[in-house]
CSV table of C-alpha atoms and ligand atoms in Angstrom, one decimal:
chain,number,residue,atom,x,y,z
A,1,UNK,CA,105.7,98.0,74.9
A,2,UNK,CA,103.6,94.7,74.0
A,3,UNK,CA,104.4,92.4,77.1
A,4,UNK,CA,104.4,88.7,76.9
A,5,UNK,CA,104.4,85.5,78.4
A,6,UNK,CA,105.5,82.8,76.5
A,7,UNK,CA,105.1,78.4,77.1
A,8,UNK,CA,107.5,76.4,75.1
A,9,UNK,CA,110.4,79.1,74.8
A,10,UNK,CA,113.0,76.5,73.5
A,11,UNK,CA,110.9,74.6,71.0
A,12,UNK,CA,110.2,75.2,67.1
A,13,UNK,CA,107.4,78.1,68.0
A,14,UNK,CA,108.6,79.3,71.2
A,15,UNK,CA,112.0,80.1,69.0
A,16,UNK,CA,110.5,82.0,66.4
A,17,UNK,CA,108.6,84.0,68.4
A,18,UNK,CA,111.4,85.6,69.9
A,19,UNK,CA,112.9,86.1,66.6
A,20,UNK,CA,109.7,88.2,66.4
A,21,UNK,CA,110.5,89.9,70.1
A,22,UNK,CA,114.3,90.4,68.4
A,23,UNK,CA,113.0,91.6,65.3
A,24,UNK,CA,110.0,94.1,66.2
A,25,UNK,CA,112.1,95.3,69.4
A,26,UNK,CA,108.9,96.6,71.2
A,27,UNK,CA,107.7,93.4,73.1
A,28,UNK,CA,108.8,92.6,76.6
A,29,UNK,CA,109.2,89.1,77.5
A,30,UNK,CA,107.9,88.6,81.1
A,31,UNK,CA,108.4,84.8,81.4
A,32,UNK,CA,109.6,81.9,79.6
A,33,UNK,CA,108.9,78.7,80.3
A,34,UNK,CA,110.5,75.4,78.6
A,35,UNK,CA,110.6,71.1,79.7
A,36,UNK,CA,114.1,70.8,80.5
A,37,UNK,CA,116.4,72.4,77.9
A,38,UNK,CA,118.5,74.3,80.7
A,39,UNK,CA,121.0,75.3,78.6
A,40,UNK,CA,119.0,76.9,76.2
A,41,UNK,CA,116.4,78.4,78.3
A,42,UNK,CA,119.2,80.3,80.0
A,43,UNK,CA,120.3,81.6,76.7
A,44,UNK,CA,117.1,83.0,76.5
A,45,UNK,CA,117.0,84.3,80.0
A,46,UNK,CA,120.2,86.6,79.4
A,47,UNK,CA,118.7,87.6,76.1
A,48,UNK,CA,115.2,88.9,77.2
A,49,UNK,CA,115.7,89.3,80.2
A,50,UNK,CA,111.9,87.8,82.1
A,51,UNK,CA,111.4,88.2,85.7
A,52,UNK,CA,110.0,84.9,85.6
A,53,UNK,CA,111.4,81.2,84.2
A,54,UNK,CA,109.8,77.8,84.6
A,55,UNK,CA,111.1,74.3,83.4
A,56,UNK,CA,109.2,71.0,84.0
A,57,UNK,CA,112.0,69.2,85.5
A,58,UNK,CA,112.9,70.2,89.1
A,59,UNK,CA,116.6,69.1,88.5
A,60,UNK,CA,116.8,71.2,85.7
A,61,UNK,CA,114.7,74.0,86.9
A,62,UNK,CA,118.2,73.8,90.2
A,63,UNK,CA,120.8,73.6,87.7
A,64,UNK,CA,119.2,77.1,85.9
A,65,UNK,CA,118.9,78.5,89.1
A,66,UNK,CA,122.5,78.0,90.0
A,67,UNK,CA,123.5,79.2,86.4
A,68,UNK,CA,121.7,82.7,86.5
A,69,UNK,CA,122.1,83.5,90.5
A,70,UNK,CA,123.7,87.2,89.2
A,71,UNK,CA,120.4,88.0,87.5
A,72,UNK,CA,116.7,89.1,89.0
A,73,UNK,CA,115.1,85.9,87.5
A,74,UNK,CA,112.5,83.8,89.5
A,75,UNK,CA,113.1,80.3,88.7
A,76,UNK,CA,110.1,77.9,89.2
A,77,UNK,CA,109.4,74.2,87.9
A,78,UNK,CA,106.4,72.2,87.3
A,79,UNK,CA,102.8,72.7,86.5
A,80,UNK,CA,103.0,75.2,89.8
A,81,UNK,CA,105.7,77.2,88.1
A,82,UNK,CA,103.2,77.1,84.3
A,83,UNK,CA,100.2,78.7,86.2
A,84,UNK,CA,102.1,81.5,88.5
A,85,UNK,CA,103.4,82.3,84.0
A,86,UNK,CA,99.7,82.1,83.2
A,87,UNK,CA,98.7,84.3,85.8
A,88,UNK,CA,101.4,87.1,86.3
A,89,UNK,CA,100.3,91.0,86.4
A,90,UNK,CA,102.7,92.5,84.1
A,91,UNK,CA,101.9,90.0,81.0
A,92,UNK,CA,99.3,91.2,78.7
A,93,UNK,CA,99.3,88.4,76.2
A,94,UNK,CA,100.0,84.2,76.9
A,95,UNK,CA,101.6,82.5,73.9
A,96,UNK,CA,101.1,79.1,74.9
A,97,UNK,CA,103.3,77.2,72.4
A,98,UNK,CA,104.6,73.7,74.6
A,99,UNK,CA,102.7,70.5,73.6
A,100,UNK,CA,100.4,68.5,74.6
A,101,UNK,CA,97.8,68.4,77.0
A,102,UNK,CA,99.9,70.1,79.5
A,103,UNK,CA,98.8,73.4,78.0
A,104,UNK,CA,95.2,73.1,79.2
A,105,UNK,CA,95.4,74.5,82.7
A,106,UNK,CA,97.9,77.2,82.1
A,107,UNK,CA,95.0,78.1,79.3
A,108,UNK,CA,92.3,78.0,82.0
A,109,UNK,CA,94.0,80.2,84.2
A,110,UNK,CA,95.3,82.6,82.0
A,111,UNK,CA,91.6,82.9,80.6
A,112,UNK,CA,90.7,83.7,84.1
A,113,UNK,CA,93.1,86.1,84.6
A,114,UNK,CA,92.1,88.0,81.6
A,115,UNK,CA,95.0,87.5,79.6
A,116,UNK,CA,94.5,87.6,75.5
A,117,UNK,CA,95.9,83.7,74.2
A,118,UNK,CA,98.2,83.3,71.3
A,119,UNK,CA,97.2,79.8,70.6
A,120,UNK,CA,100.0,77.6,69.2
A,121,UNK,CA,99.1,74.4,71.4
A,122,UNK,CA,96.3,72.7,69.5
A,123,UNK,CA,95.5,70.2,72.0
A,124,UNK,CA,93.9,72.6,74.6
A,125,UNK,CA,91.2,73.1,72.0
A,126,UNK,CA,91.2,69.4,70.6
A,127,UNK,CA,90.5,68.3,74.2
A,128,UNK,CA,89.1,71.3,76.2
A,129,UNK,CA,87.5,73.3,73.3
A,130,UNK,CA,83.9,72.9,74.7
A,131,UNK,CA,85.6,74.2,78.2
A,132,UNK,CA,87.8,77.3,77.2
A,133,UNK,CA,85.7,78.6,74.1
A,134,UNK,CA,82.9,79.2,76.5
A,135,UNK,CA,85.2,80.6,79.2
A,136,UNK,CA,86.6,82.5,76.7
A,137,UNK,CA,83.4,84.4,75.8
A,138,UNK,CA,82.6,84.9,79.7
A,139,UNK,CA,85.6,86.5,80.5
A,140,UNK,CA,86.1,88.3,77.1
A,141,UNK,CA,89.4,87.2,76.5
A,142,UNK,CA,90.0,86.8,72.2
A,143,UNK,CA,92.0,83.4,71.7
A,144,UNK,CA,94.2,84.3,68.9
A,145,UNK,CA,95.1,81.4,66.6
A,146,UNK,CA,98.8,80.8,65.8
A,147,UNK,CA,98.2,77.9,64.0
A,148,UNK,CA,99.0,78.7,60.4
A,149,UNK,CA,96.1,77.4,59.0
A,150,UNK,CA,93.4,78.8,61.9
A,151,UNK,CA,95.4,82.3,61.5
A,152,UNK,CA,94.5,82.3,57.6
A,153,UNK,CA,90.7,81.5,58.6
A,154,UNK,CA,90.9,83.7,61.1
A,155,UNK,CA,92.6,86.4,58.4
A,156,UNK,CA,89.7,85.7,55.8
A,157,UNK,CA,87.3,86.4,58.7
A,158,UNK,CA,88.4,90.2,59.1
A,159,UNK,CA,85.4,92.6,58.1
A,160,UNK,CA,82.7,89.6,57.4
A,161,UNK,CA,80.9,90.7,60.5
A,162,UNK,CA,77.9,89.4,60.2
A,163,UNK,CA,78.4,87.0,57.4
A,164,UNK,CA,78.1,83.6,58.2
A,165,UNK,CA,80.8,81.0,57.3
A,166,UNK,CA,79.4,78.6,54.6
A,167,UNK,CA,82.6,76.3,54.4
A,168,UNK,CA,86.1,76.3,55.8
A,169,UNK,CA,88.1,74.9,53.2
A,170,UNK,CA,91.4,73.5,55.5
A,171,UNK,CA,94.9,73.3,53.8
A,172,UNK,CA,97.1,70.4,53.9
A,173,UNK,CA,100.5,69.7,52.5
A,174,UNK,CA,100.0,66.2,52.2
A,175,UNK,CA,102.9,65.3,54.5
A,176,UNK,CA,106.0,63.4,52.9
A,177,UNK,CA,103.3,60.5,51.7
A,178,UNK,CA,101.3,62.1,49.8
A,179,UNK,CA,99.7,59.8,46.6
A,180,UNK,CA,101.5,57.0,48.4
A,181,UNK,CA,98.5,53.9,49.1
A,182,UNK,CA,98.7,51.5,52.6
A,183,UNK,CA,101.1,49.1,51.3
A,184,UNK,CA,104.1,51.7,50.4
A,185,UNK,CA,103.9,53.0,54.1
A,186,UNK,CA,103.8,49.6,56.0
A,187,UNK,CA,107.9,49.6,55.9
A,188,UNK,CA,108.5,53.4,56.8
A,189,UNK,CA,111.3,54.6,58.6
A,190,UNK,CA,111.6,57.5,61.7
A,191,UNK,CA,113.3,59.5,59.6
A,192,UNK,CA,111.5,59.3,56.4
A,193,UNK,CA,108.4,60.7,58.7
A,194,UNK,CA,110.8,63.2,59.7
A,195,UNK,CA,111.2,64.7,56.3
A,196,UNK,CA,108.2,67.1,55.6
A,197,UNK,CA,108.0,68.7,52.0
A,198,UNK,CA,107.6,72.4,53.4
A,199,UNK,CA,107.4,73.1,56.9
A,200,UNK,CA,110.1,73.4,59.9
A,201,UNK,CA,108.4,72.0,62.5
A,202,UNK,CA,108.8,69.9,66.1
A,203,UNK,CA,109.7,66.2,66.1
A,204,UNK,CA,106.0,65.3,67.2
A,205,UNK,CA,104.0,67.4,64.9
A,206,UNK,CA,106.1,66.9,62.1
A,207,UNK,CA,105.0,62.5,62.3
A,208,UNK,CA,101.3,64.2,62.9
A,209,UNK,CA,101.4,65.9,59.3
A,210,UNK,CA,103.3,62.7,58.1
A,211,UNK,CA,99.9,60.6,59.2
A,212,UNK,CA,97.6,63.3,59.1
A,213,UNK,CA,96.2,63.1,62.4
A,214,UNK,CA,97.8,66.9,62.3
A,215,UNK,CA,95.0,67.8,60.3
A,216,UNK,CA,92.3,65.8,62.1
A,217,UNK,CA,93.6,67.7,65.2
A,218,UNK,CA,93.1,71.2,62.7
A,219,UNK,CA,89.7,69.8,61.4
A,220,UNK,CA,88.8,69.6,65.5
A,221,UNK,CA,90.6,72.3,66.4
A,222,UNK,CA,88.5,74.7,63.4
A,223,UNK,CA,85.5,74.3,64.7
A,224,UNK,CA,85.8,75.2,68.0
A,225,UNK,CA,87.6,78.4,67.6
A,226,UNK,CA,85.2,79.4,64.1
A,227,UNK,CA,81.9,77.7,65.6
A,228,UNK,CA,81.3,75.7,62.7
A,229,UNK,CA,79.5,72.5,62.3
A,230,UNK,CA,82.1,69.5,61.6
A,231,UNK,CA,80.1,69.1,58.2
A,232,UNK,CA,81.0,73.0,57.2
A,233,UNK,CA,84.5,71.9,57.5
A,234,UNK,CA,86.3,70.8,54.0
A,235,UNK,CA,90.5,69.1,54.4
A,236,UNK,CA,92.0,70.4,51.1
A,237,UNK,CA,95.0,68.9,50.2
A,238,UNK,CA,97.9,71.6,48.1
A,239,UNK,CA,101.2,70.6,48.5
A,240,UNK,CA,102.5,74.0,48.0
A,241,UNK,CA,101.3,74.7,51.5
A,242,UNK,CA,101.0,78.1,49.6
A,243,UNK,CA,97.1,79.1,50.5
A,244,UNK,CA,97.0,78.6,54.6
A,245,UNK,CA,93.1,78.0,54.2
A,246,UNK,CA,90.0,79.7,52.9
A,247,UNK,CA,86.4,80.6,53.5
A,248,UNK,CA,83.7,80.4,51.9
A,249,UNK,CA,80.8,82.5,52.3
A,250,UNK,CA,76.9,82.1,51.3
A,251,UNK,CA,77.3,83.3,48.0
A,252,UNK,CA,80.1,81.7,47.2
A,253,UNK,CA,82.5,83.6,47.1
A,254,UNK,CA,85.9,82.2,48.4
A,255,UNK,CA,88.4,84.4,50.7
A,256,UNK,CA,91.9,82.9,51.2
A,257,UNK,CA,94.9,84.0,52.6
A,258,UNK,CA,98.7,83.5,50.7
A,259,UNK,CA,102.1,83.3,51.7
A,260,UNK,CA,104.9,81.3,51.8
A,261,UNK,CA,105.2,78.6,54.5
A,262,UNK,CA,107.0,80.6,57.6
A,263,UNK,CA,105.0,80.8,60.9
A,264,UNK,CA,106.6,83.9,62.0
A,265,UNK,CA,103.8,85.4,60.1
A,266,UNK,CA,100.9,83.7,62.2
A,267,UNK,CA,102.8,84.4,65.3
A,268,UNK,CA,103.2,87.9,64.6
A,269,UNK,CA,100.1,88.5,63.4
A,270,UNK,CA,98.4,87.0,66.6
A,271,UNK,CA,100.9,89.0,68.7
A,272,UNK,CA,100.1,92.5,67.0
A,273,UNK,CA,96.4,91.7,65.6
A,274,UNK,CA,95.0,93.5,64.3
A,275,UNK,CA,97.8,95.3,62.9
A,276,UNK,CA,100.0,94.3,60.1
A,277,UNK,CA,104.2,94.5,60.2
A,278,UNK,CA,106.6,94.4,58.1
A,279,UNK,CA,108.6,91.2,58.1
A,280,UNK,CA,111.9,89.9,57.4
A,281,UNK,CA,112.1,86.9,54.6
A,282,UNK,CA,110.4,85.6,51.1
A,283,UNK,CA,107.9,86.8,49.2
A,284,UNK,CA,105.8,85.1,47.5
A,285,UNK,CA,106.5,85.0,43.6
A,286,UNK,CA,103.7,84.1,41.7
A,287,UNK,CA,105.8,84.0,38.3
A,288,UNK,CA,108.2,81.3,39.7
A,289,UNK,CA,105.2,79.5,41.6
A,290,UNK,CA,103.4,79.3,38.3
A,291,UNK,CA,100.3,77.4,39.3
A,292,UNK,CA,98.7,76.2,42.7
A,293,UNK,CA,97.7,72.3,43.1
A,294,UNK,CA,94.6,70.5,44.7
A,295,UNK,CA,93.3,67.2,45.4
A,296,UNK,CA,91.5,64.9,47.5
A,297,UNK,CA,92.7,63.6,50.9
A,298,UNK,CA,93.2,60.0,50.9
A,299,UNK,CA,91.0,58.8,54.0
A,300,UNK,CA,91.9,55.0,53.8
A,301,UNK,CA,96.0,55.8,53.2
A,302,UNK,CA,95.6,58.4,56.1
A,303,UNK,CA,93.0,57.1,58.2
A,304,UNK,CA,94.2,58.9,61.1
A,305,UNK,CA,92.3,61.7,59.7
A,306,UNK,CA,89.2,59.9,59.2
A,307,UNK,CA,88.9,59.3,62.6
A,308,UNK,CA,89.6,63.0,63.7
A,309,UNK,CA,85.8,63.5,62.2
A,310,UNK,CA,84.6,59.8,63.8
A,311,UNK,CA,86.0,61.3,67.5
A,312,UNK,CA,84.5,64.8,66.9
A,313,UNK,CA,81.3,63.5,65.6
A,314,UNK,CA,81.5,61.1,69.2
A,315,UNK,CA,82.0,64.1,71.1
A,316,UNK,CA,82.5,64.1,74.6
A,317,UNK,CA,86.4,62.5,75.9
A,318,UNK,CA,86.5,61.0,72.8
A,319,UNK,CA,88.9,63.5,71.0
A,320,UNK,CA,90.6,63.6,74.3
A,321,UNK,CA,91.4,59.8,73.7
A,322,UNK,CA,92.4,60.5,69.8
A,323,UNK,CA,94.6,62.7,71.1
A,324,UNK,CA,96.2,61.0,73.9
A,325,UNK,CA,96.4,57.9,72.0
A,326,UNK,CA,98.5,59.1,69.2
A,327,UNK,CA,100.5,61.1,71.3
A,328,UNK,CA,101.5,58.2,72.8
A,329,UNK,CA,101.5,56.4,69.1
A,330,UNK,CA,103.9,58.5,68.2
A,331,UNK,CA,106.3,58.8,71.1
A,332,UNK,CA,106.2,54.9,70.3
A,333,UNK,CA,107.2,55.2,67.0
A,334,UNK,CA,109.9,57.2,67.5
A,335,UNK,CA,111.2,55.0,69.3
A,336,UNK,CA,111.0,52.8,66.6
A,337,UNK,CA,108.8,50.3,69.1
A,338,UNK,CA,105.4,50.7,66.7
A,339,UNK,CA,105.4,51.0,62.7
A,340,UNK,CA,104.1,53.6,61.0
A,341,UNK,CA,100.3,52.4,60.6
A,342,UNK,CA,100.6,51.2,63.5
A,343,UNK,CA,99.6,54.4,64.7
A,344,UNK,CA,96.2,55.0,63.4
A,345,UNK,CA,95.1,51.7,64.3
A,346,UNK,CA,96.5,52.4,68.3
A,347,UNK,CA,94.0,55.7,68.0
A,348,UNK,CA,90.7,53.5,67.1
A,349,UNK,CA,91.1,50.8,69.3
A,350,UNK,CA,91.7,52.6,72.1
A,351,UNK,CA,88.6,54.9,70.7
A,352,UNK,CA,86.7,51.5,70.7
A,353,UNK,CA,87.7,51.2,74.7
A,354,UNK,CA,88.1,54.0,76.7
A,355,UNK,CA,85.3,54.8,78.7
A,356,UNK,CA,82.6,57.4,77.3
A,357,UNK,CA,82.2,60.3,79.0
A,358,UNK,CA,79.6,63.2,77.8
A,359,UNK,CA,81.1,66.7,79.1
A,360,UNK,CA,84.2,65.9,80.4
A,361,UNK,CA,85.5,68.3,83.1
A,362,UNK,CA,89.5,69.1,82.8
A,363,UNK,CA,89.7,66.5,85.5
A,364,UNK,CA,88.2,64.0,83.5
A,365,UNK,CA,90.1,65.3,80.4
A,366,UNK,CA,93.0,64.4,82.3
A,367,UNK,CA,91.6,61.5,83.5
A,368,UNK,CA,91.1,59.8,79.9
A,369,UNK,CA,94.4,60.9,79.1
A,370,UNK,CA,95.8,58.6,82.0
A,371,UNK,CA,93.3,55.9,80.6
A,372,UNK,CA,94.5,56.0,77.0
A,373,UNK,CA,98.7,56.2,78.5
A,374,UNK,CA,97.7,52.6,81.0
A,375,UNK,CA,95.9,51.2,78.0
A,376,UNK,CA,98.6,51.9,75.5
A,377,UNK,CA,101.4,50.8,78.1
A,378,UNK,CA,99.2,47.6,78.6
A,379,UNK,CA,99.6,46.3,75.6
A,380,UNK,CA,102.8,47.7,73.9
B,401,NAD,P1,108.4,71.6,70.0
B,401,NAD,O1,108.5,70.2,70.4
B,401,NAD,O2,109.4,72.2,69.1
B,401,NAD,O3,108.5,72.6,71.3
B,401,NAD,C1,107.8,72.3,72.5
B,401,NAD,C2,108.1,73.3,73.6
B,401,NAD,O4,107.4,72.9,74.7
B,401,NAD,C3,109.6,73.2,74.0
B,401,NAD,O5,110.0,74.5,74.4
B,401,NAD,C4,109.6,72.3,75.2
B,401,NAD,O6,110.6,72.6,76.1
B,401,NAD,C5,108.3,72.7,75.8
B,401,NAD,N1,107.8,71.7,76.7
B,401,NAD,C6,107.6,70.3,76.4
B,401,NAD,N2,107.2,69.7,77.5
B,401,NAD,C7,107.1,70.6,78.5
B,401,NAD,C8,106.7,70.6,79.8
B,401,NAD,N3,106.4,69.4,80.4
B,401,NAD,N4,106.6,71.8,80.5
B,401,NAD,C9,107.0,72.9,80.0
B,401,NAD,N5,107.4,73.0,78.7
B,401,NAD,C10,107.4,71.9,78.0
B,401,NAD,O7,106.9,71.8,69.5
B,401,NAD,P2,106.4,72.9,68.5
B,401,NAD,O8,106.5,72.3,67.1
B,401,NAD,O9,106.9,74.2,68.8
B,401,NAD,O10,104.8,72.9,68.8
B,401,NAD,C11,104.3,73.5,70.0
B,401,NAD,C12,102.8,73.5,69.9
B,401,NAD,O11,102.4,74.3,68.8
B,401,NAD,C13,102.2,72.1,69.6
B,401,NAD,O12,101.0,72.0,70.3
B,401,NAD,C14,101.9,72.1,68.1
B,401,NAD,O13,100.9,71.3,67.8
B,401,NAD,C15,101.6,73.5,67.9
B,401,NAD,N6,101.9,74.0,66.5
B,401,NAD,C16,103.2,74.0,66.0
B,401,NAD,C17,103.5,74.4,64.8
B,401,NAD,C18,104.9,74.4,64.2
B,401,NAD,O14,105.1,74.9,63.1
B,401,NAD,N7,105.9,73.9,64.9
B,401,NAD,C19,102.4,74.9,63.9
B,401,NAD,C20,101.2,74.9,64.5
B,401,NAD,C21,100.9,74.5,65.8
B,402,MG,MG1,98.9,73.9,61.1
C-alpha cells in the first residue's frame, strides 16, 4: 500500500486524485485537508477513511467534527492542522494540491520530514523555488511535478542522464482568447474567462490560462524544478493541448510527451513514478486528430506573460509580488470589481512598487505577499 497525504481534497486536483486512490485501490489516504467545503470533505472522510482531516475555517473544521464523531478521524483547522498533514509518520508521499501561497510551509515541512512531494501547487515554487529546490536536494526528497506540463518535461527527461537540456519547449492552449488583439478583450465577461477550450480546471487557474499569467507561473515554475536558465525556456502555443511539452537536447533532437488533456495522468504518474498504470478514459486517435498546431504567443495581447520573464529575470520577491498581485487581480475580477486587462496592469504596477528584496526568506515571502494584498486593497 502507497500511503498518502493529500492538500486540497475537495478542489479540481484534490478530486481526481482520489479517483486515482478509487481506481488503483492500493493507496491509503492518511489525511485530507480542504478550505471549508464541510460537506464535501466529510464525503470524503467516510470514503477513505484518513486518521487525519484539516479545514481552514475553524467553524467549519466544528461542524465536521460534530458530523463524523462515530468515526476515528482527527479533525484539525488552520495552518496548525496543514503542518501536523505535512508532517504525519504513516504518509509516504504529500500531494499538495490547495492554492496559493498557503502551500509553502506545509511544502517546507514535509520536505523536512522526508516526505516525497506531488507538486500540484505552483505557487510554492513560483515564490519559494530558490528555498525548497535547495532543501530538496539536502534532504533528498524528489519533488514530483503534477503539473501537466512539468510532468511531460519531467517524462521526456527519463533515461537522458547526463544529457543536458538545450530547450524546454512549454505548451499552451492559448486560453479562450487566443488570436484575439487588446481591444477584443477590453469588454470580457467572468464567464467568458471561465470557458477554456480544453481543460477542467479551478475557478482561479482557469482566468490564469485565460490571461496567461498560468504560463508565466509554468515558465517560473520550469526552471526551478528542471534548472534551466529563463533564456532555455521556449512558451509554445498548440491549442490542442495535445503535446504537454518537450525537450530539446544538444543535438537537436526533440523528446515530447502526448496524450489527451486529463490530469489523472500527471497525478498518477507522480504518485506511482516511475511506474506506468493502466488508466481508465481516451486515447489519443491520431486519425481523428489529423494534424497538431503551433504558433507564437502574443506578448502584448497577453502581457501577463511577458512579465512572468520581467519578474524572474528581477529575481528576488519579485515573482512573489507577480504572484500575489494577480491572485488578488483575479479574486477582483471575479468579482466583477476589475476588467479583464485590468489584471496585467495590477501585476506591473505593483511590480514597479513593492519593495525589492534579494533572497527573500519564507517570512519575507509572506511578507511581500501582505505588501502586494494592502497595496492592491489601497487602491481598488
Ligand atoms: P481548486 O480551487 O479546484 O481547489 C483548491 C483546493 O484547495 C480545494 O480543495 C480547497 O478547499 C483547498 N483550499 C483552498 N484554500 C484553502 C485553505 N486556506 N486551506 C486548506 N485548503 C484550502 O484548485 P485546483 O485547480 O485544484 O488547483 C490546485 C493547485 O494545483 C493550484 O496551485 C493550481 O495552480 C495547481 N494546478 C491545477 C491544475 C488543474 O488542472 N486544476 C493543473 C496544474 C496545476
Ligand atoms: Mg499546467
Amino acid at each position: 500500500m502507497k500511503k498518502i497525504a493529500l492538500l486540497g481534497s475537495t478542489g479540481s486536483i484534490g478530486t481526481q486524485t482520489l479517483e486515482i486512490v478509487r481506481e488503483q485501490k492500493d493507496i491509503q489516504v492518511t489525511a485530507l485537508a480542504a478550505g471549508s467545503n464541510h460537506v464535501l470533505l466529510e464525503r470524503q472522510i467516510r470514503e477513505f477513511r484518513p486518521r487525519l482531516a484539516v479545514l481552514w475555517e475553524e467553524k467549519a473544521a466544528k461542524e465536521l467534527q460534530a458530523s463524523v464523531r462515530d468515526l476515528d478521524v482527527t479533525i484539525l483547522f488552520g495552518m496548525e492542522g496543514l503542518l501536523a498533514i505535512a508532517v504525519m509518520p504513516e504518509a509516504e508521499i504529500l500531494v499538495t494540491a490547495i492554492v496559493g501561497m498557503l502551500g509553502i510551509r506545509p511544502t517546507v515541512a514535509a520536505i523536512e520530514a522526508g516526505k516525497t512531494i506531488a507538486l500540484a501547487n505552483k505557487e510554492t515554487l513560483v515564490t519559494a523555488g530558490h528555498i525548497i529546490m535547495p532543501l530538496a536536494k539536502e534532504h533528498h526528497v524528489p519533488i514530483l511535478p503534477v503539473d501537466s506540463e512539468h510532468s511531460a518535461i519531467f517524462q521526456s527527461l527519463h533515461g537522458e542522464k547526463g544529457n543536458s537540456i538545450h530547450k524546454i519547449l512549454l505548451t499552451a492552449s492559448g486560453g479562450p482568447f487566443r488570436g484575439k488583439k487588446r481591444q477584443d478583450l477590453s469588454q470580457v465577461q467572468v464567464e467568458d474567462a471561465l470557458r477554456h477550450p480544453n481543460w477542467s480546471m479551478g475557478k482561479k487557474i482557469t482566468i490564469d490560462s485565460a490571461t496567461m499569467v498560468n504560463k508565466g507561473l509554468e515558465v517560473i515554475e520550469a526552471k526551478w524544478l528542471f534548472n534551466v536558465k529563463l533564456e532555455q525556456i521556449q512558451v509554445v502555443v498548440h491549442p490542442e493541448s495535445v503535446i504537454h511539452s518537450m525537450v530539446e537536447y544538444e543535438d537537436g533532437a526533440v523528446i515530447a510527451q502526448l496524450g489527451t488533456p486529463d490530469m489523472r495522468l500527471p497525478i498518477q504518474y507522480a504518485l506511482y513514478y516511475p511506474k506506468r498504470r493502466i488508466l481508465s478514459g481516451k486515447r489519443l486517435d491520431f486519425f481523428q486528430l489529423a494534424s497538431l498546431t503551433f504558433e507564437e504567443p502574443d506578448l502584448d495581447t497577453f502581457h501577463g506573460l511577458a512579465l512572468a520573464f520581467e519578474a524572474m529575470k528581477r529575481g528576488g520577491n519579485i515573482p512573489t509580488v507577480y504572484n500575489a498581485a494577480n491572485e488578488k487581480a483575479v479574486a477582483l475580477f471575479l468579482e466583477s470589481k476589475i476588467s479583464f486587462l485590468d489584471i496585467a496592469e495590477l501585476i506591473q504596477s505593483c511590480m514597479e512598487q513593492c519593495t525589492f528584496i534579494e533572497q527573500p526568506s519564507v517570512a519575507q515571502i509572506l511578507e511581500t505577499e501582505a505588501e502586494v494584498y494592502d497595496l492592491i486593497e489601497s487602491r481598488w
